[in-house]
Backbone as XML, in Angstrom:
<?xml version="1.0"?>
<chain id="A" units="angstrom">
  <residue number="1" name="UNK">
    <atom name="N" x="-8.290" y="-17.608" z="19.961"/>
    <atom name="CA" x="-8.762" y="-18.304" z="20.176"/>
    <atom name="C" x="-10.199" y="-16.876" z="20.496"/>
  </residue>
  <residue number="2" name="UNK">
    <atom name="N" x="-10.106" y="-16.353" z="19.244"/>
    <atom name="CA" x="-10.594" y="-15.005" z="19.066"/>
    <atom name="C" x="-11.149" y="-15.331" z="17.786"/>
  </residue>
  <residue number="3" name="UNK">
    <atom name="N" x="-12.040" y="-13.893" z="17.834"/>
    <atom name="CA" x="-13.231" y="-13.433" z="15.663"/>
    <atom name="C" x="-12.455" y="-12.247" z="16.417"/>
  </residue>
  <residue number="4" name="UNK">
    <atom name="N" x="-12.118" y="-11.869" z="14.653"/>
    <atom name="CA" x="-11.281" y="-10.752" z="14.519"/>
    <atom name="C" x="-12.508" y="-9.954" z="13.002"/>
  </residue>
  <residue number="5" name="UNK">
    <atom name="N" x="-12.416" y="-9.044" z="13.029"/>
    <atom name="CA" x="-13.056" y="-8.234" z="11.905"/>
    <atom name="C" x="-12.555" y="-6.642" z="11.596"/>
  </residue>
  <residue number="6" name="UNK">
    <atom name="N" x="-11.796" y="-6.652" z="10.482"/>
    <atom name="CA" x="-11.091" y="-5.016" z="10.740"/>
    <atom name="C" x="-11.406" y="-4.744" z="9.352"/>
  </residue>
  <residue number="7" name="UNK">
    <atom name="N" x="-11.128" y="-3.630" z="9.247"/>
    <atom name="CA" x="-11.598" y="-2.776" z="8.019"/>
    <atom name="C" x="-9.782" y="-1.652" z="7.662"/>
  </residue>
  <residue number="8" name="UNK">
    <atom name="N" x="-9.567" y="-1.027" z="7.073"/>
    <atom name="CA" x="-8.122" y="-0.142" z="6.509"/>
    <atom name="C" x="-8.969" y="1.017" z="5.738"/>
  </residue>
  <residue number="9" name="UNK">
    <atom name="N" x="-8.379" y="2.178" z="6.045"/>
    <atom name="CA" x="-8.526" y="3.169" z="5.479"/>
    <atom name="C" x="-7.847" y="4.292" z="5.619"/>
  </residue>
  <residue number="10" name="UNK">
    <atom name="N" x="-6.926" y="3.924" z="4.498"/>
    <atom name="CA" x="-5.089" y="4.880" z="3.931"/>
    <atom name="C" x="-4.951" y="4.703" z="5.023"/>
  </residue>
  <residue number="11" name="UNK">
    <atom name="N" x="-4.089" y="5.005" z="6.563"/>
    <atom name="CA" x="-3.433" y="4.759" z="7.460"/>
    <atom name="C" x="-4.055" y="4.232" z="8.737"/>
  </residue>
  <residue number="12" name="UNK">
    <atom name="N" x="-5.033" y="4.097" z="8.731"/>
    <atom name="CA" x="-5.422" y="4.197" z="10.112"/>
    <atom name="C" x="-6.313" y="2.800" z="9.627"/>
  </residue>
  <residue number="13" name="UNK">
    <atom name="N" x="-6.382" y="0.636" z="10.775"/>
    <atom name="CA" x="-6.623" y="0.169" z="11.320"/>
    <atom name="C" x="-8.162" y="0.130" z="11.872"/>
  </residue>
  <residue number="14" name="UNK">
    <atom name="N" x="-9.263" y="-0.184" z="11.682"/>
    <atom name="CA" x="-10.414" y="-0.442" z="12.616"/>
    <atom name="C" x="-10.533" y="-1.651" z="12.723"/>
  </residue>
  <residue number="15" name="UNK">
    <atom name="N" x="-11.118" y="-2.052" z="14.391"/>
    <atom name="CA" x="-10.685" y="-3.813" z="14.263"/>
    <atom name="C" x="-11.745" y="-3.856" z="15.541"/>
  </residue>
  <residue number="16" name="UNK">
    <atom name="N" x="-12.525" y="-4.691" z="15.099"/>
    <atom name="CA" x="-13.214" y="-5.665" z="16.589"/>
    <atom name="C" x="-13.614" y="-6.840" z="16.607"/>
  </residue>
  <residue number="17" name="UNK">
    <atom name="N" x="-13.671" y="-6.616" z="18.321"/>
    <atom name="CA" x="-13.025" y="-8.304" z="18.621"/>
    <atom name="C" x="-13.828" y="-8.871" z="18.970"/>
  </residue>
  <residue number="18" name="UNK">
    <atom name="N" x="-14.288" y="-10.119" z="19.404"/>
    <atom name="CA" x="-14.987" y="-11.032" z="20.156"/>
    <atom name="C" x="-14.518" y="-12.308" z="20.195"/>
  </residue>
  <residue number="19" name="UNK">
    <atom name="N" x="-14.941" y="-12.917" z="21.032"/>
    <atom name="CA" x="-15.071" y="-14.339" z="21.391"/>
    <atom name="C" x="-14.557" y="-15.609" z="20.571"/>
  </residue>
  <residue number="20" name="UNK">
    <atom name="N" x="-14.475" y="-16.653" z="20.402"/>
    <atom name="CA" x="-14.377" y="-17.483" z="19.012"/>
    <atom name="C" x="-16.184" y="-17.749" z="19.221"/>
  </residue>
  <residue number="21" name="UNK">
    <atom name="N" x="-16.610" y="-18.185" z="19.911"/>
    <atom name="CA" x="-18.271" y="-17.787" z="19.435"/>
    <atom name="C" x="-18.943" y="-17.183" z="19.405"/>
  </residue>
  <residue number="22" name="UNK">
    <atom name="N" x="-18.326" y="-15.450" z="18.922"/>
    <atom name="CA" x="-19.143" y="-14.644" z="18.502"/>
    <atom name="C" x="-19.890" y="-15.249" z="16.955"/>
  </residue>
  <residue number="23" name="UNK">
    <atom name="N" x="-20.508" y="-14.011" z="16.090"/>
    <atom name="CA" x="-20.962" y="-14.306" z="15.458"/>
    <atom name="C" x="-20.374" y="-13.411" z="14.300"/>
  </residue>
  <residue number="24" name="UNK">
    <atom name="N" x="-19.597" y="-14.114" z="13.016"/>
    <atom name="CA" x="-18.493" y="-12.965" z="12.384"/>
    <atom name="C" x="-19.476" y="-11.692" z="11.487"/>
  </residue>
  <residue number="25" name="UNK">
    <atom name="N" x="-20.663" y="-12.234" z="11.406"/>
    <atom name="CA" x="-21.634" y="-11.110" z="10.511"/>
    <atom name="C" x="-22.489" y="-10.025" z="11.851"/>
  </residue>
  <residue number="26" name="UNK">
    <atom name="N" x="-22.382" y="-10.034" z="12.953"/>
    <atom name="CA" x="-22.632" y="-9.121" z="13.916"/>
    <atom name="C" x="-21.773" y="-8.561" z="14.362"/>
  </residue>
  <residue number="27" name="UNK">
    <atom name="N" x="-20.253" y="-8.989" z="14.365"/>
    <atom name="CA" x="-19.157" y="-8.112" z="14.093"/>
    <atom name="C" x="-18.821" y="-7.604" z="13.280"/>
  </residue>
  <residue number="28" name="UNK">
    <atom name="N" x="-19.143" y="-8.387" z="11.841"/>
    <atom name="CA" x="-19.008" y="-7.328" z="11.009"/>
    <atom name="C" x="-19.636" y="-5.549" z="10.820"/>
  </residue>
  <residue number="29" name="UNK">
    <atom name="N" x="-20.887" y="-5.771" z="11.095"/>
    <atom name="CA" x="-22.123" y="-5.281" z="11.253"/>
    <atom name="C" x="-21.797" y="-3.784" z="12.079"/>
  </residue>
  <residue number="30" name="UNK">
    <atom name="N" x="-21.517" y="-4.065" z="13.166"/>
    <atom name="CA" x="-20.330" y="-3.591" z="14.075"/>
    <atom name="C" x="-19.598" y="-2.345" z="13.407"/>
  </residue>
  <residue number="31" name="UNK">
    <atom name="N" x="-18.678" y="-3.044" z="13.475"/>
    <atom name="CA" x="-17.641" y="-2.705" z="12.635"/>
    <atom name="C" x="-17.985" y="-1.381" z="11.219"/>
  </residue>
  <residue number="32" name="UNK">
    <atom name="N" x="-18.843" y="-1.954" z="10.078"/>
    <atom name="CA" x="-19.249" y="-1.142" z="9.649"/>
    <atom name="C" x="-20.130" y="0.375" z="9.736"/>
  </residue>
  <residue number="33" name="UNK">
    <atom name="N" x="-20.849" y="-0.353" z="10.794"/>
    <atom name="CA" x="-21.554" y="0.879" z="11.871"/>
    <atom name="C" x="-20.978" y="1.910" z="12.631"/>
  </residue>
  <residue number="34" name="UNK">
    <atom name="N" x="-19.558" y="1.266" z="13.069"/>
    <atom name="CA" x="-18.499" y="2.058" z="12.949"/>
    <atom name="C" x="-17.593" y="3.391" z="11.975"/>
  </residue>
  <residue number="35" name="UNK">
    <atom name="N" x="-17.354" y="2.630" z="11.210"/>
    <atom name="CA" x="-16.534" y="2.893" z="10.165"/>
    <atom name="C" x="-17.785" y="4.209" z="9.228"/>
  </residue>
  <residue number="36" name="UNK">
    <atom name="N" x="-18.838" y="3.812" z="9.504"/>
    <atom name="CA" x="-19.386" y="4.735" z="8.437"/>
    <atom name="C" x="-19.570" y="5.836" z="9.154"/>
  </residue>
  <residue number="37" name="UNK">
    <atom name="N" x="-19.995" y="5.621" z="10.752"/>
    <atom name="CA" x="-20.015" y="7.036" z="11.593"/>
    <atom name="C" x="-19.502" y="7.762" z="11.648"/>
  </residue>
  <residue number="38" name="UNK">
    <atom name="N" x="-17.805" y="7.438" z="11.522"/>
    <atom name="CA" x="-16.744" y="8.038" z="11.915"/>
    <atom name="C" x="-16.475" y="9.092" z="10.883"/>
  </residue>
  <residue number="39" name="UNK">
    <atom name="N" x="-16.766" y="7.805" z="9.572"/>
    <atom name="CA" x="-16.751" y="8.512" z="7.919"/>
    <atom name="C" x="-17.608" y="9.904" z="8.009"/>
  </residue>
  <residue number="40" name="UNK">
    <atom name="N" x="-18.616" y="9.659" z="8.410"/>
    <atom name="CA" x="-19.835" y="11.250" z="7.975"/>
    <atom name="C" x="-19.192" y="12.788" z="9.652"/>
  </residue>
  <residue number="41" name="UNK">
    <atom name="N" x="-18.908" y="11.591" z="10.738"/>
    <atom name="CA" x="-18.160" y="12.725" z="11.855"/>
    <atom name="C" x="-17.026" y="13.354" z="11.277"/>
  </residue>
  <residue number="42" name="UNK">
    <atom name="N" x="-15.976" y="12.475" z="10.751"/>
    <atom name="CA" x="-14.768" y="13.021" z="9.910"/>
    <atom name="C" x="-15.097" y="13.803" z="8.434"/>
  </residue>
  <residue number="43" name="UNK">
    <atom name="N" x="-16.267" y="13.560" z="8.035"/>
    <atom name="CA" x="-15.912" y="14.585" z="6.599"/>
    <atom name="C" x="-15.414" y="13.630" z="5.756"/>
  </residue>
  <residue number="44" name="UNK">
    <atom name="N" x="-15.266" y="12.584" z="5.286"/>
    <atom name="CA" x="-15.004" y="11.192" z="4.418"/>
    <atom name="C" x="-13.698" y="11.954" z="4.902"/>
  </residue>
  <residue number="45" name="UNK">
    <atom name="N" x="-12.829" y="11.855" z="6.339"/>
    <atom name="CA" x="-11.206" y="11.850" z="6.367"/>
    <atom name="C" x="-11.327" y="10.818" z="7.583"/>
  </residue>
  <residue number="46" name="UNK">
    <atom name="N" x="-11.085" y="9.459" z="7.046"/>
    <atom name="CA" x="-11.045" y="8.438" z="8.338"/>
    <atom name="C" x="-9.732" y="8.398" z="7.818"/>
  </residue>
  <residue number="47" name="UNK">
    <atom name="N" x="-8.872" y="9.388" z="8.336"/>
    <atom name="CA" x="-6.955" y="9.060" z="8.210"/>
    <atom name="C" x="-6.731" y="9.615" z="10.375"/>
  </residue>
  <residue number="48" name="UNK">
    <atom name="N" x="-5.583" y="9.108" z="10.572"/>
    <atom name="CA" x="-5.273" y="8.535" z="11.782"/>
    <atom name="C" x="-5.291" y="9.804" z="11.934"/>
  </residue>
  <residue number="49" name="UNK">
    <atom name="N" x="-4.545" y="10.562" z="11.484"/>
    <atom name="CA" x="-4.974" y="12.159" z="11.886"/>
    <atom name="C" x="-6.164" y="12.901" z="12.285"/>
  </residue>
  <residue number="50" name="UNK">
    <atom name="N" x="-6.957" y="12.765" z="11.733"/>
    <atom name="CA" x="-8.374" y="13.096" z="11.700"/>
    <atom name="C" x="-8.686" y="12.771" z="13.126"/>
  </residue>
  <residue number="51" name="UNK">
    <atom name="N" x="-8.914" y="11.174" z="13.203"/>
    <atom name="CA" x="-9.089" y="10.972" z="14.220"/>
    <atom name="C" x="-8.906" y="11.123" z="15.677"/>
  </residue>
  <residue number="52" name="UNK">
    <atom name="N" x="-7.340" y="11.446" z="15.569"/>
    <atom name="CA" x="-7.192" y="11.755" z="16.998"/>
    <atom name="C" x="-7.034" y="13.277" z="17.000"/>
  </residue>
  <residue number="53" name="UNK">
    <atom name="N" x="-7.479" y="14.233" z="16.270"/>
    <atom name="CA" x="-8.022" y="15.264" z="16.202"/>
    <atom name="C" x="-8.755" y="15.569" z="16.750"/>
  </residue>
  <residue number="54" name="UNK">
    <atom name="N" x="-9.785" y="14.506" z="16.452"/>
    <atom name="CA" x="-11.499" y="13.956" z="16.679"/>
    <atom name="C" x="-12.162" y="13.078" z="17.476"/>
  </residue>
  <residue number="55" name="UNK">
    <atom name="N" x="-11.074" y="12.639" z="19.122"/>
    <atom name="CA" x="-11.255" y="11.657" z="19.704"/>
    <atom name="C" x="-12.179" y="11.370" z="20.884"/>
  </residue>
  <residue number="56" name="UNK">
    <atom name="N" x="-12.555" y="12.529" z="20.880"/>
    <atom name="CA" x="-13.815" y="12.492" z="21.704"/>
    <atom name="C" x="-14.926" y="12.490" z="20.683"/>
  </residue>
  <residue number="57" name="UNK">
    <atom name="N" x="-15.381" y="13.156" z="20.005"/>
    <atom name="CA" x="-16.311" y="12.609" z="19.143"/>
    <atom name="C" x="-16.696" y="10.999" z="19.143"/>
  </residue>
  <residue number="58" name="UNK">
    <atom name="N" x="-14.884" y="10.038" z="18.489"/>
    <atom name="CA" x="-15.169" y="9.351" z="18.384"/>
    <atom name="C" x="-15.298" y="8.703" z="19.508"/>
  </residue>
  <residue number="59" name="UNK">
    <atom name="N" x="-15.248" y="8.922" z="20.777"/>
    <atom name="CA" x="-15.469" y="7.613" z="21.789"/>
    <atom name="C" x="-17.359" y="7.990" z="22.209"/>
  </residue>
  <residue number="60" name="UNK">
    <atom name="N" x="-17.821" y="9.172" z="21.257"/>
    <atom name="CA" x="-18.731" y="9.094" z="21.815"/>
    <atom name="C" x="-20.173" y="8.263" z="20.654"/>
  </residue>
  <residue number="61" name="UNK">
    <atom name="N" x="-18.814" y="8.124" z="19.684"/>
    <atom name="CA" x="-20.296" y="7.369" z="18.173"/>
    <atom name="C" x="-19.578" y="5.443" z="19.270"/>
  </residue>
  <residue number="62" name="UNK">
    <atom name="N" x="-18.098" y="5.000" z="19.687"/>
    <atom name="CA" x="-18.430" y="3.969" z="20.104"/>
    <atom name="C" x="-19.341" y="3.726" z="21.418"/>
  </residue>
  <residue number="63" name="UNK">
    <atom name="N" x="-19.266" y="4.670" z="22.091"/>
    <atom name="CA" x="-19.954" y="4.823" z="23.302"/>
    <atom name="C" x="-21.633" y="4.058" z="22.973"/>
  </residue>
  <residue number="64" name="UNK">
    <atom name="N" x="-22.143" y="5.231" z="21.883"/>
    <atom name="CA" x="-23.062" y="5.258" z="21.244"/>
    <atom name="C" x="-23.593" y="3.178" z="21.202"/>
  </residue>
  <residue number="65" name="UNK">
    <atom name="N" x="-22.565" y="3.078" z="20.432"/>
    <atom name="CA" x="-22.402" y="1.469" z="19.878"/>
    <atom name="C" x="-22.599" y="1.092" z="20.905"/>
  </residue>
  <residue number="66" name="UNK">
    <atom name="N" x="-21.407" y="0.799" z="21.509"/>
    <atom name="CA" x="-21.149" y="-0.680" z="21.890"/>
    <atom name="C" x="-20.962" y="-0.240" z="24.071"/>
  </residue>
  <residue number="67" name="UNK">
    <atom name="N" x="-22.027" y="-0.925" z="24.539"/>
    <atom name="CA" x="-21.283" y="-1.008" z="26.080"/>
    <atom name="C" x="-21.100" y="-1.358" z="26.325"/>
  </residue>
  <residue number="68" name="UNK">
    <atom name="N" x="-20.456" y="-1.880" z="27.198"/>
    <atom name="CA" x="-19.763" y="-2.999" z="28.217"/>
    <atom name="C" x="-19.394" y="-3.956" z="27.117"/>
  </residue>
  <residue number="69" name="UNK">
    <atom name="N" x="-19.407" y="-4.066" z="26.014"/>
    <atom name="CA" x="-19.302" y="-5.131" z="25.580"/>
    <atom name="C" x="-20.603" y="-6.123" z="24.524"/>
  </residue>
  <residue number="70" name="UNK">
    <atom name="N" x="-21.821" y="-5.084" z="25.121"/>
    <atom name="CA" x="-23.397" y="-5.672" z="24.430"/>
    <atom name="C" x="-23.401" y="-4.276" z="23.243"/>
  </residue>
  <residue number="71" name="UNK">
    <atom name="N" x="-24.012" y="-4.815" z="22.597"/>
    <atom name="CA" x="-24.028" y="-4.012" z="21.153"/>
    <atom name="C" x="-24.754" y="-3.377" z="21.174"/>
  </residue>
  <residue number="72" name="UNK">
    <atom name="N" x="-25.516" y="-1.851" z="21.150"/>
    <atom name="CA" x="-26.280" y="-1.243" z="21.305"/>
    <atom name="C" x="-27.078" y="-1.058" z="20.321"/>
  </residue>
  <residue number="73" name="UNK">
    <atom name="N" x="-26.585" y="-0.416" z="18.702"/>
    <atom name="CA" x="-27.068" y="-0.230" z="17.572"/>
    <atom name="C" x="-25.875" y="-0.873" z="16.746"/>
  </residue>
  <residue number="74" name="UNK">
    <atom name="N" x="-26.495" y="-0.736" z="15.287"/>
    <atom name="CA" x="-25.594" y="-1.167" z="14.192"/>
    <atom name="C" x="-26.267" y="-0.226" z="13.155"/>
  </residue>
  <residue number="75" name="UNK">
    <atom name="N" x="-26.893" y="0.965" z="13.627"/>
    <atom name="CA" x="-26.832" y="1.265" z="12.538"/>
    <atom name="C" x="-26.749" y="2.539" z="11.953"/>
  </residue>
  <residue number="76" name="UNK">
    <atom name="N" x="-25.941" y="3.201" z="11.580"/>
    <atom name="CA" x="-24.605" y="4.119" z="11.037"/>
    <atom name="C" x="-26.088" y="5.921" z="11.556"/>
  </residue>
  <residue number="77" name="UNK">
    <atom name="N" x="-26.962" y="5.624" z="10.559"/>
    <atom name="CA" x="-27.867" y="7.081" z="10.909"/>
    <atom name="C" x="-28.157" y="6.936" z="12.616"/>
  </residue>
  <residue number="78" name="UNK">
    <atom name="N" x="-28.426" y="6.048" z="13.454"/>
    <atom name="CA" x="-28.848" y="6.300" z="14.123"/>
    <atom name="C" x="-27.870" y="6.881" z="15.331"/>
  </residue>
  <residue number="79" name="UNK">
    <atom name="N" x="-27.075" y="6.430" z="14.964"/>
    <atom name="CA" x="-25.443" y="6.897" z="16.088"/>
    <atom name="C" x="-25.296" y="7.861" z="15.940"/>
  </residue>
  <residue number="80" name="UNK">
    <atom name="N" x="-25.384" y="8.409" z="14.556"/>
    <atom name="CA" x="-24.955" y="10.062" z="13.505"/>
    <atom name="C" x="-25.741" y="10.871" z="14.273"/>
  </residue>
  <residue number="81" name="UNK">
    <atom name="N" x="-27.566" y="10.396" z="14.772"/>
    <atom name="CA" x="-28.604" y="11.246" z="15.071"/>
    <atom name="C" x="-28.053" y="11.400" z="16.142"/>
  </residue>
  <residue number="82" name="UNK">
    <atom name="N" x="-27.933" y="10.715" z="17.008"/>
    <atom name="CA" x="-27.847" y="10.339" z="18.654"/>
    <atom name="C" x="-26.777" y="11.394" z="18.974"/>
  </residue>
  <residue number="83" name="UNK">
    <atom name="N" x="-25.514" y="10.943" z="18.270"/>
    <atom name="CA" x="-23.901" y="11.816" z="18.967"/>
    <atom name="C" x="-24.287" y="13.296" z="18.951"/>
  </residue>
  <residue number="84" name="UNK">
    <atom name="N" x="-24.892" y="13.768" z="17.648"/>
    <atom name="CA" x="-25.006" y="15.373" z="17.231"/>
    <atom name="C" x="-25.756" y="15.744" z="18.410"/>
  </residue>
  <residue number="85" name="UNK">
    <atom name="N" x="-27.314" y="14.145" z="18.841"/>
    <atom name="CA" x="-27.693" y="15.672" z="19.980"/>
    <atom name="C" x="-27.258" y="15.390" z="21.471"/>
  </residue>
  <residue number="86" name="UNK">
    <atom name="N" x="-26.049" y="14.732" z="21.561"/>
    <atom name="CA" x="-25.693" y="14.594" z="22.831"/>
    <atom name="C" x="-24.608" y="15.999" z="22.757"/>
  </residue>
  <residue number="87" name="UNK">
    <atom name="N" x="-24.134" y="15.801" z="21.441"/>
    <atom name="CA" x="-23.352" y="17.030" z="21.666"/>
    <atom name="C" x="-23.878" y="18.395" z="21.018"/>
  </residue>
  <residue number="88" name="UNK">
    <atom name="N" x="-24.643" y="18.880" z="21.343"/>
    <atom name="CA" x="-25.757" y="19.838" z="20.534"/>
    <atom name="C" x="-26.089" y="20.083" z="21.494"/>
  </residue>
  <residue number="89" name="UNK">
    <atom name="N" x="-26.655" y="18.871" z="22.844"/>
    <atom name="CA" x="-27.155" y="19.167" z="24.368"/>
    <atom name="C" x="-26.485" y="20.030" z="25.728"/>
  </residue>
  <residue number="90" name="UNK">
    <atom name="N" x="-25.014" y="20.254" z="24.829"/>
    <atom name="CA" x="-24.275" y="21.543" z="25.562"/>
    <atom name="C" x="-24.230" y="20.634" z="26.852"/>
  </residue>
  <residue number="91" name="UNK">
    <atom name="N" x="-24.420" y="20.158" z="27.405"/>
    <atom name="CA" x="-23.393" y="19.421" z="28.433"/>
    <atom name="C" x="-22.764" y="18.870" z="28.399"/>
  </residue>
  <residue number="92" name="UNK">
    <atom name="N" x="-21.442" y="18.257" z="27.315"/>
    <atom name="CA" x="-20.603" y="17.803" z="26.674"/>
    <atom name="C" x="-19.313" y="19.058" z="27.110"/>
  </residue>
  <residue number="93" name="UNK">
    <atom name="N" x="-18.546" y="18.590" z="28.097"/>
    <atom name="CA" x="-17.171" y="19.504" z="28.632"/>
    <atom name="C" x="-16.010" y="18.868" z="28.274"/>
  </residue>
  <residue number="94" name="UNK">
    <atom name="N" x="-14.960" y="19.884" z="28.137"/>
    <atom name="CA" x="-13.589" y="19.043" z="28.316"/>
    <atom name="C" x="-13.267" y="17.728" z="29.434"/>
  </residue>
  <residue number="95" name="UNK">
    <atom name="N" x="-13.804" y="18.417" z="30.924"/>
    <atom name="CA" x="-13.911" y="16.978" z="31.956"/>
    <atom name="C" x="-14.112" y="16.349" z="31.283"/>
  </residue>
  <residue number="96" name="UNK">
    <atom name="N" x="-15.322" y="16.321" z="31.182"/>
    <atom name="CA" x="-15.921" y="15.127" z="31.207"/>
    <atom name="C" x="-15.723" y="14.276" z="29.948"/>
  </residue>
  <residue number="97" name="UNK">
    <atom name="N" x="-16.133" y="14.668" z="28.807"/>
    <atom name="CA" x="-14.888" y="13.900" z="27.513"/>
    <atom name="C" x="-13.039" y="12.813" z="28.241"/>
  </residue>
  <residue number="98" name="UNK">
    <atom name="N" x="-13.151" y="13.820" z="29.102"/>
    <atom name="CA" x="-11.513" y="13.035" z="28.960"/>
    <atom name="C" x="-12.334" y="12.012" z="30.142"/>
  </residue>
  <residue number="99" name="UNK">
    <atom name="N" x="-13.393" y="12.290" z="30.997"/>
    <atom name="CA" x="-12.910" y="11.011" z="31.634"/>
    <atom name="C" x="-13.992" y="10.023" z="30.988"/>
  </residue>
  <residue number="100" name="UNK">
    <atom name="N" x="-14.544" y="9.720" z="29.667"/>
    <atom name="CA" x="-15.552" y="9.158" z="29.443"/>
    <atom name="C" x="-14.001" y="8.543" z="28.216"/>
  </residue>
  <residue number="101" name="UNK">
    <atom name="N" x="-13.060" y="8.987" z="28.153"/>
    <atom name="CA" x="-11.913" y="8.684" z="27.536"/>
    <atom name="C" x="-11.227" y="7.675" z="27.749"/>
  </residue>
  <residue number="102" name="UNK">
    <atom name="N" x="-11.215" y="8.340" z="29.421"/>
    <atom name="CA" x="-10.219" y="7.501" z="30.623"/>
    <atom name="C" x="-11.133" y="6.260" z="30.518"/>
  </residue>
  <residue number="103" name="UNK">
    <atom name="N" x="-12.405" y="6.271" z="31.255"/>
    <atom name="CA" x="-13.266" y="5.122" z="30.866"/>
    <atom name="C" x="-12.941" y="4.208" z="30.314"/>
  </residue>
  <residue number="104" name="UNK">
    <atom name="N" x="-13.406" y="4.483" z="29.059"/>
    <atom name="CA" x="-13.055" y="3.652" z="27.411"/>
    <atom name="C" x="-11.987" y="2.878" z="27.401"/>
  </residue>
  <residue number="105" name="UNK">
    <atom name="N" x="-11.002" y="3.874" z="27.954"/>
    <atom name="CA" x="-9.159" y="3.269" z="27.861"/>
    <atom name="C" x="-8.775" y="2.495" z="28.470"/>
  </residue>
  <residue number="106" name="UNK">
    <atom name="N" x="-9.498" y="2.201" z="29.878"/>
    <atom name="CA" x="-9.127" y="1.368" z="30.690"/>
    <atom name="C" x="-10.387" y="0.001" z="30.689"/>
  </residue>
  <residue number="107" name="UNK">
    <atom name="N" x="-11.537" y="-0.011" z="30.465"/>
    <atom name="CA" x="-12.527" y="-0.778" z="30.093"/>
    <atom name="C" x="-11.671" y="-1.634" z="28.814"/>
  </residue>
  <residue number="108" name="UNK">
    <atom name="N" x="-11.197" y="-1.167" z="27.648"/>
    <atom name="CA" x="-10.415" y="-1.834" z="26.824"/>
    <atom name="C" x="-9.216" y="-2.810" z="26.815"/>
  </residue>
  <residue number="109" name="UNK">
    <atom name="N" x="-8.526" y="-2.210" z="27.838"/>
    <atom name="CA" x="-7.582" y="-3.202" z="28.852"/>
    <atom name="C" x="-8.067" y="-3.596" z="29.249"/>
  </residue>
  <residue number="110" name="UNK">
    <atom name="N" x="-8.620" y="-3.767" z="30.283"/>
    <atom name="CA" x="-9.219" y="-4.267" z="31.252"/>
    <atom name="C" x="-10.272" y="-5.647" z="29.836"/>
  </residue>
  <residue number="111" name="UNK">
    <atom name="N" x="-10.658" y="-5.392" z="29.004"/>
    <atom name="CA" x="-11.150" y="-6.821" z="28.364"/>
    <atom name="C" x="-10.617" y="-7.133" z="27.665"/>
  </residue>
  <residue number="112" name="UNK">
    <atom name="N" x="-9.461" y="-6.999" z="26.908"/>
    <atom name="CA" x="-8.851" y="-7.013" z="25.885"/>
    <atom name="C" x="-7.102" y="-6.847" z="26.446"/>
  </residue>
  <residue number="113" name="UNK">
    <atom name="N" x="-6.460" y="-7.239" z="27.144"/>
    <atom name="CA" x="-5.297" y="-6.824" z="27.554"/>
    <atom name="C" x="-4.224" y="-7.965" z="27.091"/>
  </residue>
  <residue number="114" name="UNK">
    <atom name="N" x="-3.263" y="-7.345" z="26.622"/>
    <atom name="CA" x="-1.793" y="-8.180" z="25.428"/>
    <atom name="C" x="-1.170" y="-9.399" z="25.598"/>
  </residue>
  <residue number="115" name="UNK">
    <atom name="N" x="-1.735" y="-9.528" z="27.235"/>
    <atom name="CA" x="-0.883" y="-11.033" z="27.353"/>
    <atom name="C" x="-1.977" y="-12.194" z="27.627"/>
  </residue>
  <residue number="116" name="UNK">
    <atom name="N" x="-3.257" y="-11.902" z="26.843"/>
    <atom name="CA" x="-4.089" y="-13.206" z="26.852"/>
    <atom name="C" x="-3.870" y="-14.118" z="25.718"/>
  </residue>
</chain>
């Protein structure tokens, strides 16, 4: 009962999951934006190792694209610009990144528990 689109790159699979009523083209737009933004951020090394080493930036990218299940942005250039602005702002600390990461993980598990 879910609509799932995915894209793989070397050893990494990215999934975007929506309800069965979601528009597949919109989900694909989100997936493309996510992949292109990560591709730019990771300097064209979209692999599991590089993603894990730059997880804070990946969560910032995800935070700019989707918030609470609502699509905010689907243009990778806009996402990259906003993430660069937030990173250059200097207000980002290890603690705030950890809090954002934990919050995103909790929201992900809450919205898509494996037992559904």
